[in-house]
Coordinates of N, CA, C and O in Angstrom, one line a residue:
M1 N -78.8 9.7 58.2 CA -79.0 8.8 57.1 C -80.3 8.0 57.4 O -80.5 7.5 58.5
D2 N -81.1 7.8 56.3 CA -82.3 7.0 56.5 C -82.0 5.6 56.7 O -81.0 5.1 56.3
A3 N -82.9 4.9 57.4 CA -82.8 3.5 57.5 C -83.4 2.8 56.3 O -84.4 3.3 55.8
Y4 N -82.8 1.7 55.8 CA -83.2 1.1 54.6 C -84.0 -0.2 55.0 O -83.5 -1.0 55.8
N5 N -85.1 -0.4 54.4 CA -85.8 -1.7 54.4 C -85.2 -2.6 53.3 O -85.3 -2.3 52.2
I6 N -84.6 -3.7 53.8 CA -83.9 -4.6 52.9 C -84.5 -6.0 52.9 O -84.7 -6.5 54.0
T7 N -84.7 -6.5 51.7 CA -85.1 -7.9 51.6 C -84.1 -8.6 50.7 O -83.7 -8.2 49.7
I8 N -83.7 -9.8 51.3 CA -82.8 -10.6 50.5 C -83.4 -11.9 50.2 O -83.9 -12.6 51.0
I9 N -83.4 -12.2 48.9 CA -84.0 -13.4 48.4 C -82.9 -14.2 47.7 O -82.2 -13.7 46.8
V10 N -82.6 -15.2 47.9 CA -82.6 -16.4 48.8 C -81.8 -16.1 50.0 O -80.5 -16.1 49.9
G11 N -82.5 -15.9 51.1 CA -81.9 -15.3 52.3 C -81.4 -16.2 53.3 O -81.1 -15.7 54.4
S12 N -81.2 -17.4 53.1 CA -80.8 -18.3 54.2 C -79.4 -18.9 54.0 O -78.8 -19.5 54.8
G13 N -78.8 -18.6 52.8 CA -77.5 -19.1 52.5 C -76.3 -18.3 52.8 O -76.4 -17.3 53.5
I14 N -75.2 -18.7 52.3 CA -73.9 -18.0 52.5 C -74.0 -16.5 52.0 O -73.4 -15.6 52.6
V15 N -74.5 -16.3 50.8 CA -74.6 -15.0 50.3 C -75.4 -14.1 51.2 O -74.9 -12.9 51.4
A16 N -76.5 -14.5 51.7 CA -77.3 -13.7 52.7 C -76.4 -13.4 53.9 O -76.5 -12.3 54.4
Q17 N -75.7 -14.4 54.4 CA -74.9 -14.1 55.6 C -73.8 -13.0 55.3 O -73.5 -12.2 56.1
E18 N -73.3 -13.1 54.1 CA -72.3 -12.0 53.7 C -73.0 -10.6 53.6 O -72.4 -9.6 54.0
F19 N -74.2 -10.6 53.1 CA -74.9 -9.3 53.0 C -75.1 -8.7 54.4 O -74.8 -7.6 54.6
L20 N -75.5 -9.6 55.3 CA -75.7 -9.1 56.7 C -74.4 -8.7 57.3 O -74.4 -7.7 58.1
K21 N -73.4 -9.4 57.1 CA -72.0 -9.1 57.6 C -71.6 -7.7 57.1 O -71.1 -6.9 57.9
I22 N -71.8 -7.5 55.8 CA -71.4 -6.2 55.3 C -72.3 -5.1 55.9 O -71.8 -3.9 56.2
L23 N -73.6 -5.3 56.0 CA -74.4 -4.3 56.6 C -73.9 -4.0 58.0 O -73.9 -2.8 58.4
E24 N -73.5 -5.0 58.7 CA -73.0 -4.8 60.1 C -71.7 -4.1 60.1 O -71.5 -3.0 60.8
E25 N -70.7 -4.5 59.3 CA -69.4 -3.9 59.2 C -69.4 -2.5 58.8 O -68.6 -1.7 59.4
R26 N -70.3 -2.1 57.9 CA -70.3 -0.7 57.4 C -71.4 0.1 58.2 O -71.6 1.3 57.9
D27 N -71.9 -0.5 59.2 CA -73.0 0.2 60.0 C -74.1 0.8 59.2 O -74.4 2.0 59.4
I28 N -74.5 0.1 58.2 CA -75.6 0.6 57.3 C -76.9 0.7 58.2 O -77.3 -0.3 58.8
P29 N -77.6 1.8 58.2 CA -78.8 1.9 59.1 C -79.9 1.1 58.3 O -80.2 1.3 57.2
T30 N -80.5 0.2 59.1 CA -81.5 -0.7 58.5 C -82.8 -0.5 59.3 O -82.8 -0.3 60.5
G31 N -83.9 -0.6 58.6 CA -85.2 -0.7 59.1 C -85.6 -2.2 59.2 O -85.0 -3.0 59.9
R32 N -86.6 -2.5 58.4 CA -87.0 -3.9 58.3 C -86.0 -4.7 57.4 O -85.7 -4.3 56.3
I33 N -85.6 -5.9 58.0 CA -84.7 -6.8 57.2 C -85.6 -8.0 57.0 O -86.1 -8.6 58.0
R34 N -85.7 -8.5 55.8 CA -86.5 -9.7 55.5 C -85.5 -10.7 54.7 O -84.8 -10.2 53.8
L35 N -85.6 -11.9 55.1 CA -84.9 -12.9 54.4 C -86.0 -13.9 53.8 O -86.8 -14.4 54.6
L36 N -85.9 -14.1 52.5 CA -86.9 -15.0 51.8 C -86.1 -16.1 51.2 O -85.0 -15.9 50.6
A37 N -86.6 -17.3 51.3 CA -85.8 -18.5 50.7 C -86.8 -19.5 50.2 O -88.0 -19.3 50.1
T38 N -86.3 -20.7 50.0 CA -87.1 -21.8 49.5 C -88.0 -22.3 50.6 O -87.8 -22.0 51.8
H39 N -89.0 -23.1 50.3 CA -89.9 -23.7 51.2 C -89.1 -24.5 52.4 O -89.4 -24.4 53.5
S40 N -88.1 -25.2 51.9 CA -87.3 -26.0 52.9 C -86.5 -25.1 53.9 O -86.3 -25.6 55.0
S41 N -86.2 -23.9 53.6 CA -85.5 -23.1 54.5 C -86.4 -22.1 55.3 O -85.9 -21.6 56.3
A42 N -87.6 -22.0 54.9 CA -88.6 -21.1 55.6 C -88.7 -21.6 57.0 O -88.7 -22.8 57.3
G43 N -88.7 -20.7 57.9 CA -88.9 -21.0 59.4 C -87.6 -21.0 60.1 O -87.6 -20.9 61.3
S44 N -86.4 -21.1 59.4 CA -85.2 -21.0 60.1 C -84.9 -19.6 60.6 O -85.5 -18.7 60.2
V45 N -84.0 -19.5 61.6 CA -83.8 -18.3 62.3 C -82.4 -17.8 62.0 O -81.4 -18.6 62.0
V46 N -82.2 -16.5 61.6 CA -81.0 -15.9 61.4 C -80.8 -14.8 62.4 O -81.7 -14.0 62.6
H47 N -79.7 -14.6 62.9 CA -79.4 -13.5 63.9 C -78.7 -12.4 63.2 O -77.7 -12.6 62.5
F48 N -79.2 -11.2 63.4 CA -78.6 -10.0 62.9 C -78.7 -8.8 63.9 O -79.9 -8.5 64.3
R49 N -77.6 -8.3 64.2 CA -77.6 -7.3 65.3 C -78.3 -7.8 66.5 O -78.0 -8.8 67.0
D50 N -79.3 -7.1 66.9 CA -80.0 -7.5 68.2 C -81.3 -8.2 67.8 O -82.2 -8.3 68.7
Q51 N -81.5 -8.7 66.6 CA -82.8 -9.3 66.2 C -82.7 -10.7 65.7 O -81.6 -11.1 65.2
K52 N -83.7 -11.4 65.9 CA -83.8 -12.7 65.3 C -84.7 -12.6 64.0 O -85.8 -12.0 64.1
I53 N -84.2 -13.0 62.9 CA -85.0 -12.9 61.7 C -85.5 -14.3 61.2 O -84.7 -15.2 61.1
I54 N -86.7 -14.4 61.1 CA -87.3 -15.7 60.7 C -87.4 -15.7 59.1 O -88.0 -14.8 58.5
V55 N -86.7 -16.7 58.5 CA -86.7 -16.8 57.1 C -88.1 -17.1 56.6 O -88.7 -18.1 57.1
E56 N -88.6 -16.4 55.6 CA -89.9 -16.6 55.0 C -89.8 -17.3 53.7 O -88.8 -17.2 53.0
E57 N -90.9 -18.0 53.3 CA -90.8 -18.6 52.0 C -91.1 -17.6 50.9 O -91.9 -16.7 51.0
T58 N -90.3 -17.7 49.8 CA -90.4 -16.8 48.6 C -91.7 -17.3 47.8 O -91.7 -18.4 47.3
T59 N -92.7 -16.4 47.8 CA -93.8 -16.6 47.0 C -94.1 -15.3 46.2 O -93.7 -14.2 46.6
P60 N -94.8 -15.4 45.1 CA -95.1 -14.1 44.3 C -95.9 -13.0 45.1 O -95.7 -11.9 44.8
D61 N -96.6 -13.4 46.1 CA -97.4 -12.4 46.8 C -96.8 -12.0 48.2 O -97.3 -11.2 48.9
I62 N -95.5 -12.4 48.4 CA -94.9 -12.1 49.7 C -94.3 -10.6 49.8 O -94.2 -10.0 50.8
L63 N -94.0 -10.0 48.6 CA -93.5 -8.7 48.6 C -94.5 -7.6 48.7 O -95.7 -7.8 48.3
D64 N -94.1 -6.4 49.3 CA -95.0 -5.3 49.4 C -94.2 -4.0 49.2 O -93.1 -4.0 49.0
K65 N -94.9 -2.9 49.4 CA -94.3 -1.6 49.2 C -93.3 -1.3 50.2 O -92.5 -0.3 50.1
N66 N -93.2 -2.0 51.3 CA -92.2 -1.8 52.3 C -90.9 -2.5 52.1 O -89.9 -2.3 52.8
D67 N -90.8 -3.2 50.9 CA -89.5 -3.8 50.5 C -88.7 -2.8 49.7 O -88.8 -2.8 48.5
G68 N -88.0 -1.9 50.4 CA -87.3 -0.8 49.7 C -86.2 -1.3 48.8 O -86.2 -0.9 47.6
I69 N -85.3 -2.1 49.2 CA -84.3 -2.6 48.4 C -84.4 -4.2 48.4 O -84.4 -4.7 49.5
V70 N -84.4 -4.7 47.2 CA -84.5 -6.2 47.1 C -83.3 -6.7 46.4 O -83.0 -6.3 45.3
F71 N -82.6 -7.6 47.2 CA -81.4 -8.2 46.6 C -81.8 -9.6 46.2 O -82.2 -10.4 47.0
L72 N -81.7 -9.9 44.9 CA -82.1 -11.3 44.4 C -80.8 -12.1 44.1 O -80.0 -11.7 43.3
T73 N -80.7 -13.2 44.9 CA -79.5 -14.1 44.6 C -80.1 -15.4 44.3 O -79.7 -16.4 44.8
A74 N -81.2 -15.4 43.5 CA -81.9 -16.6 43.2 C -81.7 -17.1 41.8 O -80.8 -16.5 41.1
T75 N -82.3 -18.1 41.4 CA -82.2 -18.6 40.0 C -82.8 -17.5 39.0 O -83.6 -16.7 39.4
S76 N -82.4 -17.7 37.8 CA -83.0 -16.8 36.8 C -84.5 -16.9 36.7 O -85.2 -15.9 36.5
D77 N -85.0 -18.1 36.8 CA -86.4 -18.3 36.7 C -87.2 -17.6 37.8 O -88.1 -16.9 37.5
L78 N -86.7 -17.7 39.0 CA -87.4 -17.1 40.2 C -87.2 -15.5 40.0 O -88.1 -14.8 40.3
T79 N -86.0 -15.1 39.6 CA -85.7 -13.7 39.4 C -86.7 -13.1 38.4 O -87.3 -12.0 38.7
L80 N -86.9 -13.7 37.3 CA -87.8 -13.2 36.3 C -89.3 -13.1 36.8 O -90.0 -12.3 36.3
Q81 N -89.6 -14.0 37.7 CA -90.9 -14.0 38.3 C -91.1 -12.9 39.4 O -92.1 -12.2 39.4
I82 N -90.0 -12.8 40.2 CA -90.1 -11.9 41.4 C -89.7 -10.4 41.1 O -90.3 -9.5 41.7
A83 N -88.7 -10.2 40.4 CA -88.2 -8.8 40.1 C -89.3 -7.9 39.6 O -89.4 -6.8 40.1
P84 N -90.1 -8.2 38.6 CA -91.1 -7.3 38.2 C -92.1 -7.0 39.2 O -92.7 -5.9 39.3
I85 N -92.4 -8.0 40.1 CA -93.4 -7.7 41.2 C -92.8 -6.7 42.2 O -93.5 -5.8 42.6
A86 N -91.5 -7.0 42.6 CA -90.9 -6.0 43.4 C -90.8 -4.6 42.8 O -91.1 -3.6 43.5
K87 N -90.4 -4.5 41.6 CA -90.3 -3.2 40.9 C -91.7 -2.6 40.9 O -91.8 -1.4 41.1
G88 N -92.7 -3.3 40.7 CA -94.1 -2.8 40.7 C -94.5 -2.2 42.0 O -95.4 -1.3 42.0
H89 N -93.9 -2.7 43.1 CA -94.2 -2.1 44.4 C -93.3 -0.9 44.7 O -93.4 -0.4 45.8
G90 N -92.4 -0.6 43.8 CA -91.6 0.5 44.0 C -90.2 0.2 44.6 O -89.5 1.1 44.9
S91 N -89.9 -1.1 44.7 CA -88.6 -1.5 45.2 C -87.5 -1.2 44.2 O -87.7 -1.3 43.0
F92 N -86.3 -1.1 44.7 CA -85.1 -1.0 43.9 C -84.5 -2.4 44.0 O -84.2 -2.9 45.0
V93 N -84.4 -3.1 42.8 CA -84.0 -4.5 42.7 C -82.6 -4.6 42.2 O -82.3 -4.0 41.2
V94 N -81.8 -5.3 43.0 CA -80.4 -5.7 42.5 C -80.4 -7.2 42.3 O -80.6 -8.0 43.2
D95 N -80.2 -7.5 41.0 CA -80.2 -8.9 40.6 C -78.8 -9.5 40.4 O -78.0 -8.9 39.8
D96 N -78.6 -10.6 41.1 CA -77.3 -11.3 41.0 C -77.3 -12.5 40.1 O -76.4 -13.2 39.9
S97 N -78.5 -12.8 39.5 CA -78.6 -13.9 38.6 C -78.2 -13.5 37.2 O -77.9 -12.3 36.9
S98 N -78.4 -14.4 36.2 CA -78.1 -14.0 34.8 C -79.4 -13.5 34.1 O -79.3 -13.1 32.9
A99 N -80.5 -13.4 34.8 CA -81.7 -13.1 34.2 C -81.8 -11.8 33.3 O -82.3 -11.7 32.3
Y100 N -81.1 -10.8 33.9 CA -81.2 -9.4 33.2 C -79.8 -9.0 32.6 O -79.7 -7.8 32.2
R101 N -78.8 -9.8 32.7 CA -77.5 -9.4 32.3 C -77.4 -8.9 30.8 O -76.6 -8.0 30.5
M102 N -78.2 -9.4 29.9 CA -78.1 -9.1 28.5 C -79.3 -8.2 28.1 O -79.5 -7.9 26.9
D103 N -80.1 -7.7 29.1 CA -81.2 -6.8 28.8 C -80.7 -5.4 28.6 O -80.2 -4.9 29.6
P104 N -80.9 -4.8 27.4 CA -80.3 -3.5 27.3 C -81.1 -2.4 28.1 O -80.5 -1.3 28.2
S105 N -82.2 -2.7 28.6 CA -82.9 -1.7 29.4 C -82.5 -1.8 31.0 O -83.0 -1.0 31.7
V106 N -81.7 -2.8 31.3 CA -81.3 -3.0 32.7 C -79.8 -2.7 32.8 O -79.0 -3.4 32.1
P107 N -79.4 -1.7 33.6 CA -77.9 -1.5 33.7 C -77.2 -2.7 34.3 O -77.7 -3.2 35.3
L108 N -76.0 -3.0 33.7 CA -75.2 -4.0 34.2 C -74.1 -3.2 35.0 O -73.3 -2.5 34.4
V109 N -74.1 -3.3 36.3 CA -73.3 -2.4 37.1 C -72.2 -3.0 38.0 O -72.5 -4.0 38.7
I110 N -71.1 -2.5 38.0 CA -70.0 -2.7 39.0 C -69.7 -1.3 39.5 O -69.1 -0.5 38.8
P111 N -70.2 -1.0 40.7 CA -70.2 0.4 41.2 C -68.8 1.1 41.1 O -68.7 2.2 40.9
E112 N -67.8 0.3 41.4 CA -66.4 0.9 41.4 C -66.0 1.3 39.9 O -65.0 2.0 39.7
V113 N -66.7 0.8 38.9 CA -66.3 1.0 37.6 C -67.3 1.9 36.8 O -66.9 2.8 36.1
N114 N -68.6 1.6 36.9 CA -69.6 2.4 36.1 C -70.8 2.7 37.0 O -71.9 2.5 36.5
A115 N -70.6 3.3 38.1 CA -71.7 3.7 39.0 C -72.7 4.7 38.4 O -73.8 4.7 38.7
T116 N -72.2 5.4 37.4 CA -73.0 6.4 36.7 C -74.2 5.7 35.9 O -75.2 6.3 35.7
D117 N -74.0 4.5 35.6 CA -75.1 3.7 35.0 C -76.3 3.5 35.9 O -77.4 3.2 35.4
L118 N -76.1 3.7 37.2 CA -77.3 3.6 38.1 C -78.3 4.7 37.8 O -79.4 4.6 38.1
E119 N -77.8 5.8 37.2 CA -78.7 7.0 36.9 C -79.9 6.6 36.0 O -80.9 7.3 36.1
W120 N -79.7 5.7 35.1 CA -80.7 5.4 34.2 C -81.5 4.1 34.4 O -82.3 3.6 33.6
H121 N -81.3 3.5 35.6 CA -82.1 2.3 35.9 C -83.6 2.6 36.0 O -84.0 3.7 36.2
Q122 N -84.4 1.6 35.8 CA -85.8 1.7 35.7 C -86.4 0.8 36.9 O -87.4 0.2 36.7
G123 N -85.6 0.6 37.9 CA -86.1 -0.2 39.1 C -85.3 -1.4 39.3 O -85.4 -2.0 40.3
I124 N -84.6 -1.9 38.2 CA -83.8 -3.1 38.3 C -82.4 -2.9 37.8 O -82.3 -2.2 36.8
I125 N -81.4 -3.3 38.5 CA -80.1 -3.4 38.0 C -79.5 -4.8 38.1 O -80.0 -5.6 38.9
S126 N -78.6 -5.1 37.3 CA -78.0 -6.4 37.3 C -76.5 -6.3 37.6 O -75.9 -5.1 37.5
Q127 N -75.8 -7.4 37.9 CA -74.4 -7.3 38.1 C -73.8 -8.5 37.3 O -74.4 -9.5 37.1
P128 N -72.5 -8.3 36.9 CA -71.9 -9.5 36.2 C -71.7 -10.6 37.1 O -71.8 -10.5 38.3
N129 N -71.3 -11.8 36.5 CA -71.1 -12.9 37.3 C -69.8 -12.8 38.1 O -69.1 -11.9 38.0
C130 N -69.6 -13.8 39.0 CA -68.6 -13.7 40.0 C -67.2 -13.8 39.4 O -66.2 -13.4 40.1
T131 N -67.0 -14.3 38.2 CA -65.7 -14.2 37.6 C -65.4 -13.0 36.8 O -64.3 -12.5 36.8
T132 N -66.4 -12.4 36.3 CA -66.3 -11.2 35.5 C -66.0 -10.0 36.4 O -65.1 -9.1 36.0
T133 N -66.6 -9.9 37.5 CA -66.5 -8.7 38.3 C -65.0 -8.4 38.8 O -64.5 -7.3 38.5
P134 N -64.3 -9.4 39.4 CA -62.9 -9.1 39.7 C -62.0 -8.8 38.5 O -61.1 -8.0 38.6
L135 N -62.3 -9.4 37.4 CA -61.5 -9.1 36.2 C -61.7 -7.7 35.7 O -60.8 -7.0 35.4
V136 N -63.0 -7.2 35.7 CA -63.3 -5.9 35.3 C -62.7 -4.9 36.3 O -62.1 -3.9 35.9
L137 N -62.7 -5.2 37.6 CA -62.1 -4.3 38.6 C -60.6 -4.2 38.3 O -60.1 -3.1 38.5
A138 N -60.0 -5.3 38.0 CA -58.5 -5.2 37.7 C -58.2 -4.5 36.4 O -57.2 -3.7 36.3
L139 N -59.1 -4.6 35.4 CA -58.8 -4.0 34.0 C -59.2 -2.6 33.9 O -58.7 -1.9 33.1
A140 N -60.2 -2.1 34.7 CA -60.7 -0.8 34.6 C -59.6 0.3 34.7 O -59.6 1.2 33.8
P141 N -58.7 0.3 35.6 CA -57.7 1.3 35.7 C -56.7 1.3 34.5 O -56.3 2.3 34.0
I142 N -56.5 0.1 34.0 CA -55.6 -0.1 32.8 C -56.3 0.5 31.7 O -55.8 1.3 30.9
H143 N -57.6 0.2 31.5 CA -58.4 0.7 30.4 C -58.5 2.3 30.4 O -58.5 2.9 29.4
A144 N -58.6 2.8 31.6 CA -58.7 4.3 31.8 C -57.4 4.9 31.3 O -57.4 6.1 30.8
T145 N -56.3 4.3 31.5 CA -55.0 4.9 31.1 C -54.6 4.6 29.7 O -54.1 5.4 28.9
N146 N -54.9 3.4 29.3 CA -54.6 2.9 27.9 C -55.7 2.0 27.4 O -55.8 0.8 27.7
P147 N -56.6 2.6 26.7 CA -57.9 1.8 26.3 C -57.6 0.5 25.7 O -56.8 0.3 24.8
L148 N -58.2 -0.5 26.3 CA -58.0 -1.9 25.8 C -58.9 -2.1 24.6 O -60.0 -1.7 24.6
Q149 N -58.3 -2.9 23.7 CA -59.1 -3.2 22.4 C -59.7 -4.6 22.4 O -60.7 -4.8 21.9
H150 N -59.0 -5.5 23.1 CA -59.4 -6.9 23.0 C -58.8 -7.6 24.2 O -57.7 -7.4 24.5
I151 N -59.5 -8.5 24.7 CA -59.1 -9.3 25.9 C -59.5 -10.8 25.6 O -60.6 -11.0 25.2
V152 N -58.6 -11.7 25.8 CA -58.8 -13.1 25.7 C -58.7 -13.7 27.1 O -57.6 -13.5 27.7
V153 N -59.7 -14.3 27.6 CA -59.6 -14.9 28.9 C -59.8 -16.4 28.8 O -60.7 -16.9 28.1
S154 N -58.9 -17.2 29.3 CA -59.0 -18.7 29.2 C -59.0 -19.3 30.6 O -58.5 -18.7 31.6

C-alpha cells in the first residue's frame, strides 16, 4: 500500500489528535504529515509515531503539490479560501465545515452509507455535521429495508 501525504488544517486541536490516533490504530501508511493551524498555535509540537511534527501557520501559500490528502476542520471562511488552492495543487480535499455541504457539485459523503458518491468528486468532498452523521448511520439500514418518507428530529 502506498504511503499517503496527509495535511490536517486546523491541526493542533482535538480533531487533529483524533485523526492521528486513527492513522496509528489502523496502521495507515503515511509519508509526510503536516499540521496547519492558526498563528497562535504555529510552532507547537505534536508527536506522531516516531516523529515530532511542528505545527505550521495556515496561509494561502503554504500548500503545495505534495499535500496529497487535505483534511479541513476549519471555519467555512478559511475552507472556502484554502480548499480551491489545495484542489488546484491536485490534493484530495475532505471538508468538515459547512462551506460545501449544500454545493451540488461537491459530494456530501458518509462512507458507510454512500461511498459510491466518491466516484464523482471533483477534488473536494464534504461531510455532514456531527449530529447528522450518527443519525444517518442509524437510519440507513432501516431505509434500505423499508424506505423512509419523512423524519422529524427535535
